[in-house]
Short mmCIF file of N, CA and C in Angstrom, two decimals:
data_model
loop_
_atom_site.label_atom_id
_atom_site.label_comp_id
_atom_site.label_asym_id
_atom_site.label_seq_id
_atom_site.Cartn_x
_atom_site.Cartn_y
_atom_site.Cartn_z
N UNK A 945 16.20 -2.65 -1.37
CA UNK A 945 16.87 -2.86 -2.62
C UNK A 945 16.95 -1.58 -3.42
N UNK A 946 17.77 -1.85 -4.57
CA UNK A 946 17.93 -0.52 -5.49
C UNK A 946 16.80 -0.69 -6.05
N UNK A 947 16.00 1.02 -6.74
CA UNK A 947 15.16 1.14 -7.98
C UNK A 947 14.06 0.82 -7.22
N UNK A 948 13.30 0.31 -6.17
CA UNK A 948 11.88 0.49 -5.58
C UNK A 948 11.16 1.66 -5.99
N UNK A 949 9.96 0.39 -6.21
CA UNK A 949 9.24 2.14 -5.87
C UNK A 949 8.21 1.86 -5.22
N UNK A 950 7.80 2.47 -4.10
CA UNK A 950 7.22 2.28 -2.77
C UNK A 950 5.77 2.75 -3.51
N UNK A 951 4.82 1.73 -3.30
CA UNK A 951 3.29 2.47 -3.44
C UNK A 951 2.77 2.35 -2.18
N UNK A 952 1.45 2.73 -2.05
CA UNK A 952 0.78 3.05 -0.67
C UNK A 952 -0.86 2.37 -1.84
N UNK A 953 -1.20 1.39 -1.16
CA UNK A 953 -3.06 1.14 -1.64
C UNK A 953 -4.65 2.05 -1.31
N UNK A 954 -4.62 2.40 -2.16
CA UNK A 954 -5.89 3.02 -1.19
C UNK A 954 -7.14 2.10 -1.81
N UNK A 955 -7.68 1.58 -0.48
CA UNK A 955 -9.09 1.14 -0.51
C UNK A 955 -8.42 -0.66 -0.17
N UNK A 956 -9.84 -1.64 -0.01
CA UNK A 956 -9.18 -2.77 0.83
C UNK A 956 -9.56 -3.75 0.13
N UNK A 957 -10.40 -3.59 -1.22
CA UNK A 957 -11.40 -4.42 -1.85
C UNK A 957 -10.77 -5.20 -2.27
N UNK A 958 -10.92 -6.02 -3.17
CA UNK A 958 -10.73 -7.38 -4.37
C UNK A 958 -9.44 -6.29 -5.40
N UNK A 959 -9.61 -4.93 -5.59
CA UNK A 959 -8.88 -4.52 -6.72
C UNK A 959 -7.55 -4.45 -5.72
N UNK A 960 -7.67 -3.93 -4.99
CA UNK A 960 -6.33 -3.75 -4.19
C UNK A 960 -5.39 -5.01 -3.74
N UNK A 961 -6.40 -5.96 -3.52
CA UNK A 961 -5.91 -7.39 -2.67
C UNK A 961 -5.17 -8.28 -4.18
N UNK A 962 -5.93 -7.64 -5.33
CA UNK A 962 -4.97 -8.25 -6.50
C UNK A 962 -4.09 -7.65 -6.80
N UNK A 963 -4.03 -6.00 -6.94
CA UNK A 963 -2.98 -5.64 -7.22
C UNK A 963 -2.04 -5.62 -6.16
N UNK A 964 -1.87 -6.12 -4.83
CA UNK A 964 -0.94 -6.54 -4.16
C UNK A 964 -0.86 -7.97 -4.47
N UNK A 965 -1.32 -8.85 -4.54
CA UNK A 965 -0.97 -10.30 -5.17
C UNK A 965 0.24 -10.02 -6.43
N UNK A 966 -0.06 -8.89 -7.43
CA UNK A 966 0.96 -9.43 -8.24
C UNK A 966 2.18 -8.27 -8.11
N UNK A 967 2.21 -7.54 -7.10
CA UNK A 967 3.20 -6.91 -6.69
C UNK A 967 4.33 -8.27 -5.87
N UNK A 968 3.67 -8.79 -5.31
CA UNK A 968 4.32 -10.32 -4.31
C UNK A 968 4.85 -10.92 -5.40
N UNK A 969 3.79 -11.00 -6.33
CA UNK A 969 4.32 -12.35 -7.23
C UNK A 969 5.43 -11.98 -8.60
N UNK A 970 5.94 -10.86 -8.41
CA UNK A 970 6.60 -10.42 -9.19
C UNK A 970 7.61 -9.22 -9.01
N UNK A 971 8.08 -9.53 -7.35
CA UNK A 971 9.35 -8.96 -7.42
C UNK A 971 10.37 -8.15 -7.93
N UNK A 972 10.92 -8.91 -9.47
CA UNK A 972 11.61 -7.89 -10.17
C UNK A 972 11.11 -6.67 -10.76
N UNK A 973 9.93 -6.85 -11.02
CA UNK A 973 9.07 -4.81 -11.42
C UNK A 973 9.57 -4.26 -10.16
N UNK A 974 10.16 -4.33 -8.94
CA UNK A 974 10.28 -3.41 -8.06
C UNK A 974 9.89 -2.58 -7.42
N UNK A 975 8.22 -3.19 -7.27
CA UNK A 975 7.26 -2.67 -6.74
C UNK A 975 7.28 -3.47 -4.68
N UNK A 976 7.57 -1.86 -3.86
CA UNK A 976 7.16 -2.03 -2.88
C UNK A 976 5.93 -1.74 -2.11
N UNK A 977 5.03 -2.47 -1.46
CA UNK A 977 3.89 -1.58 -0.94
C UNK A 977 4.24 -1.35 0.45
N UNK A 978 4.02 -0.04 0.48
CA UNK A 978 4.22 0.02 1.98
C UNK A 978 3.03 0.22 3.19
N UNK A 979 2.06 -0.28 2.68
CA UNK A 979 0.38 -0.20 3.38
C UNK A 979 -0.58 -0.02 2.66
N UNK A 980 -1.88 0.21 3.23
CA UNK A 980 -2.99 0.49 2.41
C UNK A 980 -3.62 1.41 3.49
N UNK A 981 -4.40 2.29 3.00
CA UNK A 981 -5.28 3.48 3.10
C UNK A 981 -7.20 2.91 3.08
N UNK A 982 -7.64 2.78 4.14
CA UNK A 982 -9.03 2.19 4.07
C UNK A 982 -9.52 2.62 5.55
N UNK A 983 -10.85 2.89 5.09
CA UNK A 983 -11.52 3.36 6.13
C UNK A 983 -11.67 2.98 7.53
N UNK A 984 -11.47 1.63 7.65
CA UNK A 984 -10.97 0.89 8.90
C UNK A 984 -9.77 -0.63 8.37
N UNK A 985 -9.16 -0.96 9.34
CA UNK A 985 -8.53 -1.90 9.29
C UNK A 985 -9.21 -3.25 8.75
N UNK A 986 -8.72 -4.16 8.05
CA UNK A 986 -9.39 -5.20 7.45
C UNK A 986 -8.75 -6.35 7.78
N UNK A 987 -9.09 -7.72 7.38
CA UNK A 987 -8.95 -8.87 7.98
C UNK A 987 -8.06 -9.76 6.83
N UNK A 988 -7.04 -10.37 6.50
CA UNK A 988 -6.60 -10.51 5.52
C UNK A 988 -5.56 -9.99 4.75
N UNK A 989 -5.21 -9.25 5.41
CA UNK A 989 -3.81 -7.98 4.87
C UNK A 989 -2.52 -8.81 5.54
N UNK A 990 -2.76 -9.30 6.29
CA UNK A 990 -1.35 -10.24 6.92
C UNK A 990 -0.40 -9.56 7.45
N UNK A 991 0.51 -9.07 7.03
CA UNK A 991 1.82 -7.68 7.49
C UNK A 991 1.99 -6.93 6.76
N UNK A 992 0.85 -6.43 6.02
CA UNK A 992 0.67 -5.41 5.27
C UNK A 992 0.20 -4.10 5.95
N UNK A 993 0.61 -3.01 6.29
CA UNK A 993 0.06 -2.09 7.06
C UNK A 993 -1.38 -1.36 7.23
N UNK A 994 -2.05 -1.19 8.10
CA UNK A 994 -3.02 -0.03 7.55
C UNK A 994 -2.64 1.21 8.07
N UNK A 995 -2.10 1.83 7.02
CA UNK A 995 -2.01 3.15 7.46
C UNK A 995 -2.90 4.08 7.90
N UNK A 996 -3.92 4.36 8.11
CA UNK A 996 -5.14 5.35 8.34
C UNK A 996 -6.18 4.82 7.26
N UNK A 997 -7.20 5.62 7.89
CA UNK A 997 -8.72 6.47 6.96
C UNK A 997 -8.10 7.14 6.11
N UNK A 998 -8.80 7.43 5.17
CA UNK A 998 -8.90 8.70 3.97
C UNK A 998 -9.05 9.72 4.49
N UNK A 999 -9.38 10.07 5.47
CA UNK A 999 -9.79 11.51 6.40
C UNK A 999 -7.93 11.84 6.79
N UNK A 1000 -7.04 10.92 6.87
CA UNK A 1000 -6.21 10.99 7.08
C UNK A 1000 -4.79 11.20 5.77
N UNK A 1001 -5.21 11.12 4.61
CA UNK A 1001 -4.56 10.73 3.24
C UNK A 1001 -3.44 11.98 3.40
N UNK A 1002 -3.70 12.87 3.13
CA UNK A 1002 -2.82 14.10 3.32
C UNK A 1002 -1.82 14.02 4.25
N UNK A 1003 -1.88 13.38 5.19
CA UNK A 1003 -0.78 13.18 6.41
C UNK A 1003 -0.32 11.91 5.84
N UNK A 1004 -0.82 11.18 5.69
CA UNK A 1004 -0.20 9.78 5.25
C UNK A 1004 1.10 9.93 4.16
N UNK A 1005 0.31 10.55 2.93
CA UNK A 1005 1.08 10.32 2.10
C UNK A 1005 2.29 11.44 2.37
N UNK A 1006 2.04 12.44 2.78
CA UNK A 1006 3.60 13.06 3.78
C UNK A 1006 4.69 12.54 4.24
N UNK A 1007 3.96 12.07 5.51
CA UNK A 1007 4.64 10.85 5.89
C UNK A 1007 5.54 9.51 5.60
N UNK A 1008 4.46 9.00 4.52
CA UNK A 1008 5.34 7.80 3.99
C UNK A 1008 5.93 7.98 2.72
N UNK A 1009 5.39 9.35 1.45
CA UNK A 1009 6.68 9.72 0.38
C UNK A 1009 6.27 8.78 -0.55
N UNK A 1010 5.29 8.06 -1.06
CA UNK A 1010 5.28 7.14 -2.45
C UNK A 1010 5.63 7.81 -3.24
N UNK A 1011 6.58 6.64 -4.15
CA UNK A 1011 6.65 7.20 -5.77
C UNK A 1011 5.70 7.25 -6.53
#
């Protein structure tokens, strides 16, 4: 869509898992996530990506360009 703006999560906890809840639940702000950043893969993300470790952040965020 027009006007996205792509975030990337870092970390997998309760703060992240809400602030992707109301990225879902609220569409028109135009918030896309395009993964999360956590030290290993987690259980509960559904088709949400894990992009890498933090050992990896510098390549990541290269790579994927968040606003």
């Amino acid at each position: 869509g027009y006007n996205l703006r792509h975030v990337v999560l870092l970390g997998e906890g309760k703060i992240e898992r809400a602030d992707l809840s109301a990225i879902r639940a609220e569409p028109e702000l135009g918030y896309c996530c395009m993964g999360y950043v956590a030290a290993r893969r987690s259980a509960g993300w559904g088709e949400v990506r894990h992009l890498g470790g933090f050992d990896q952040l510098e390549e990541i965020l290269a790579e994927t360009r968040p606003d």
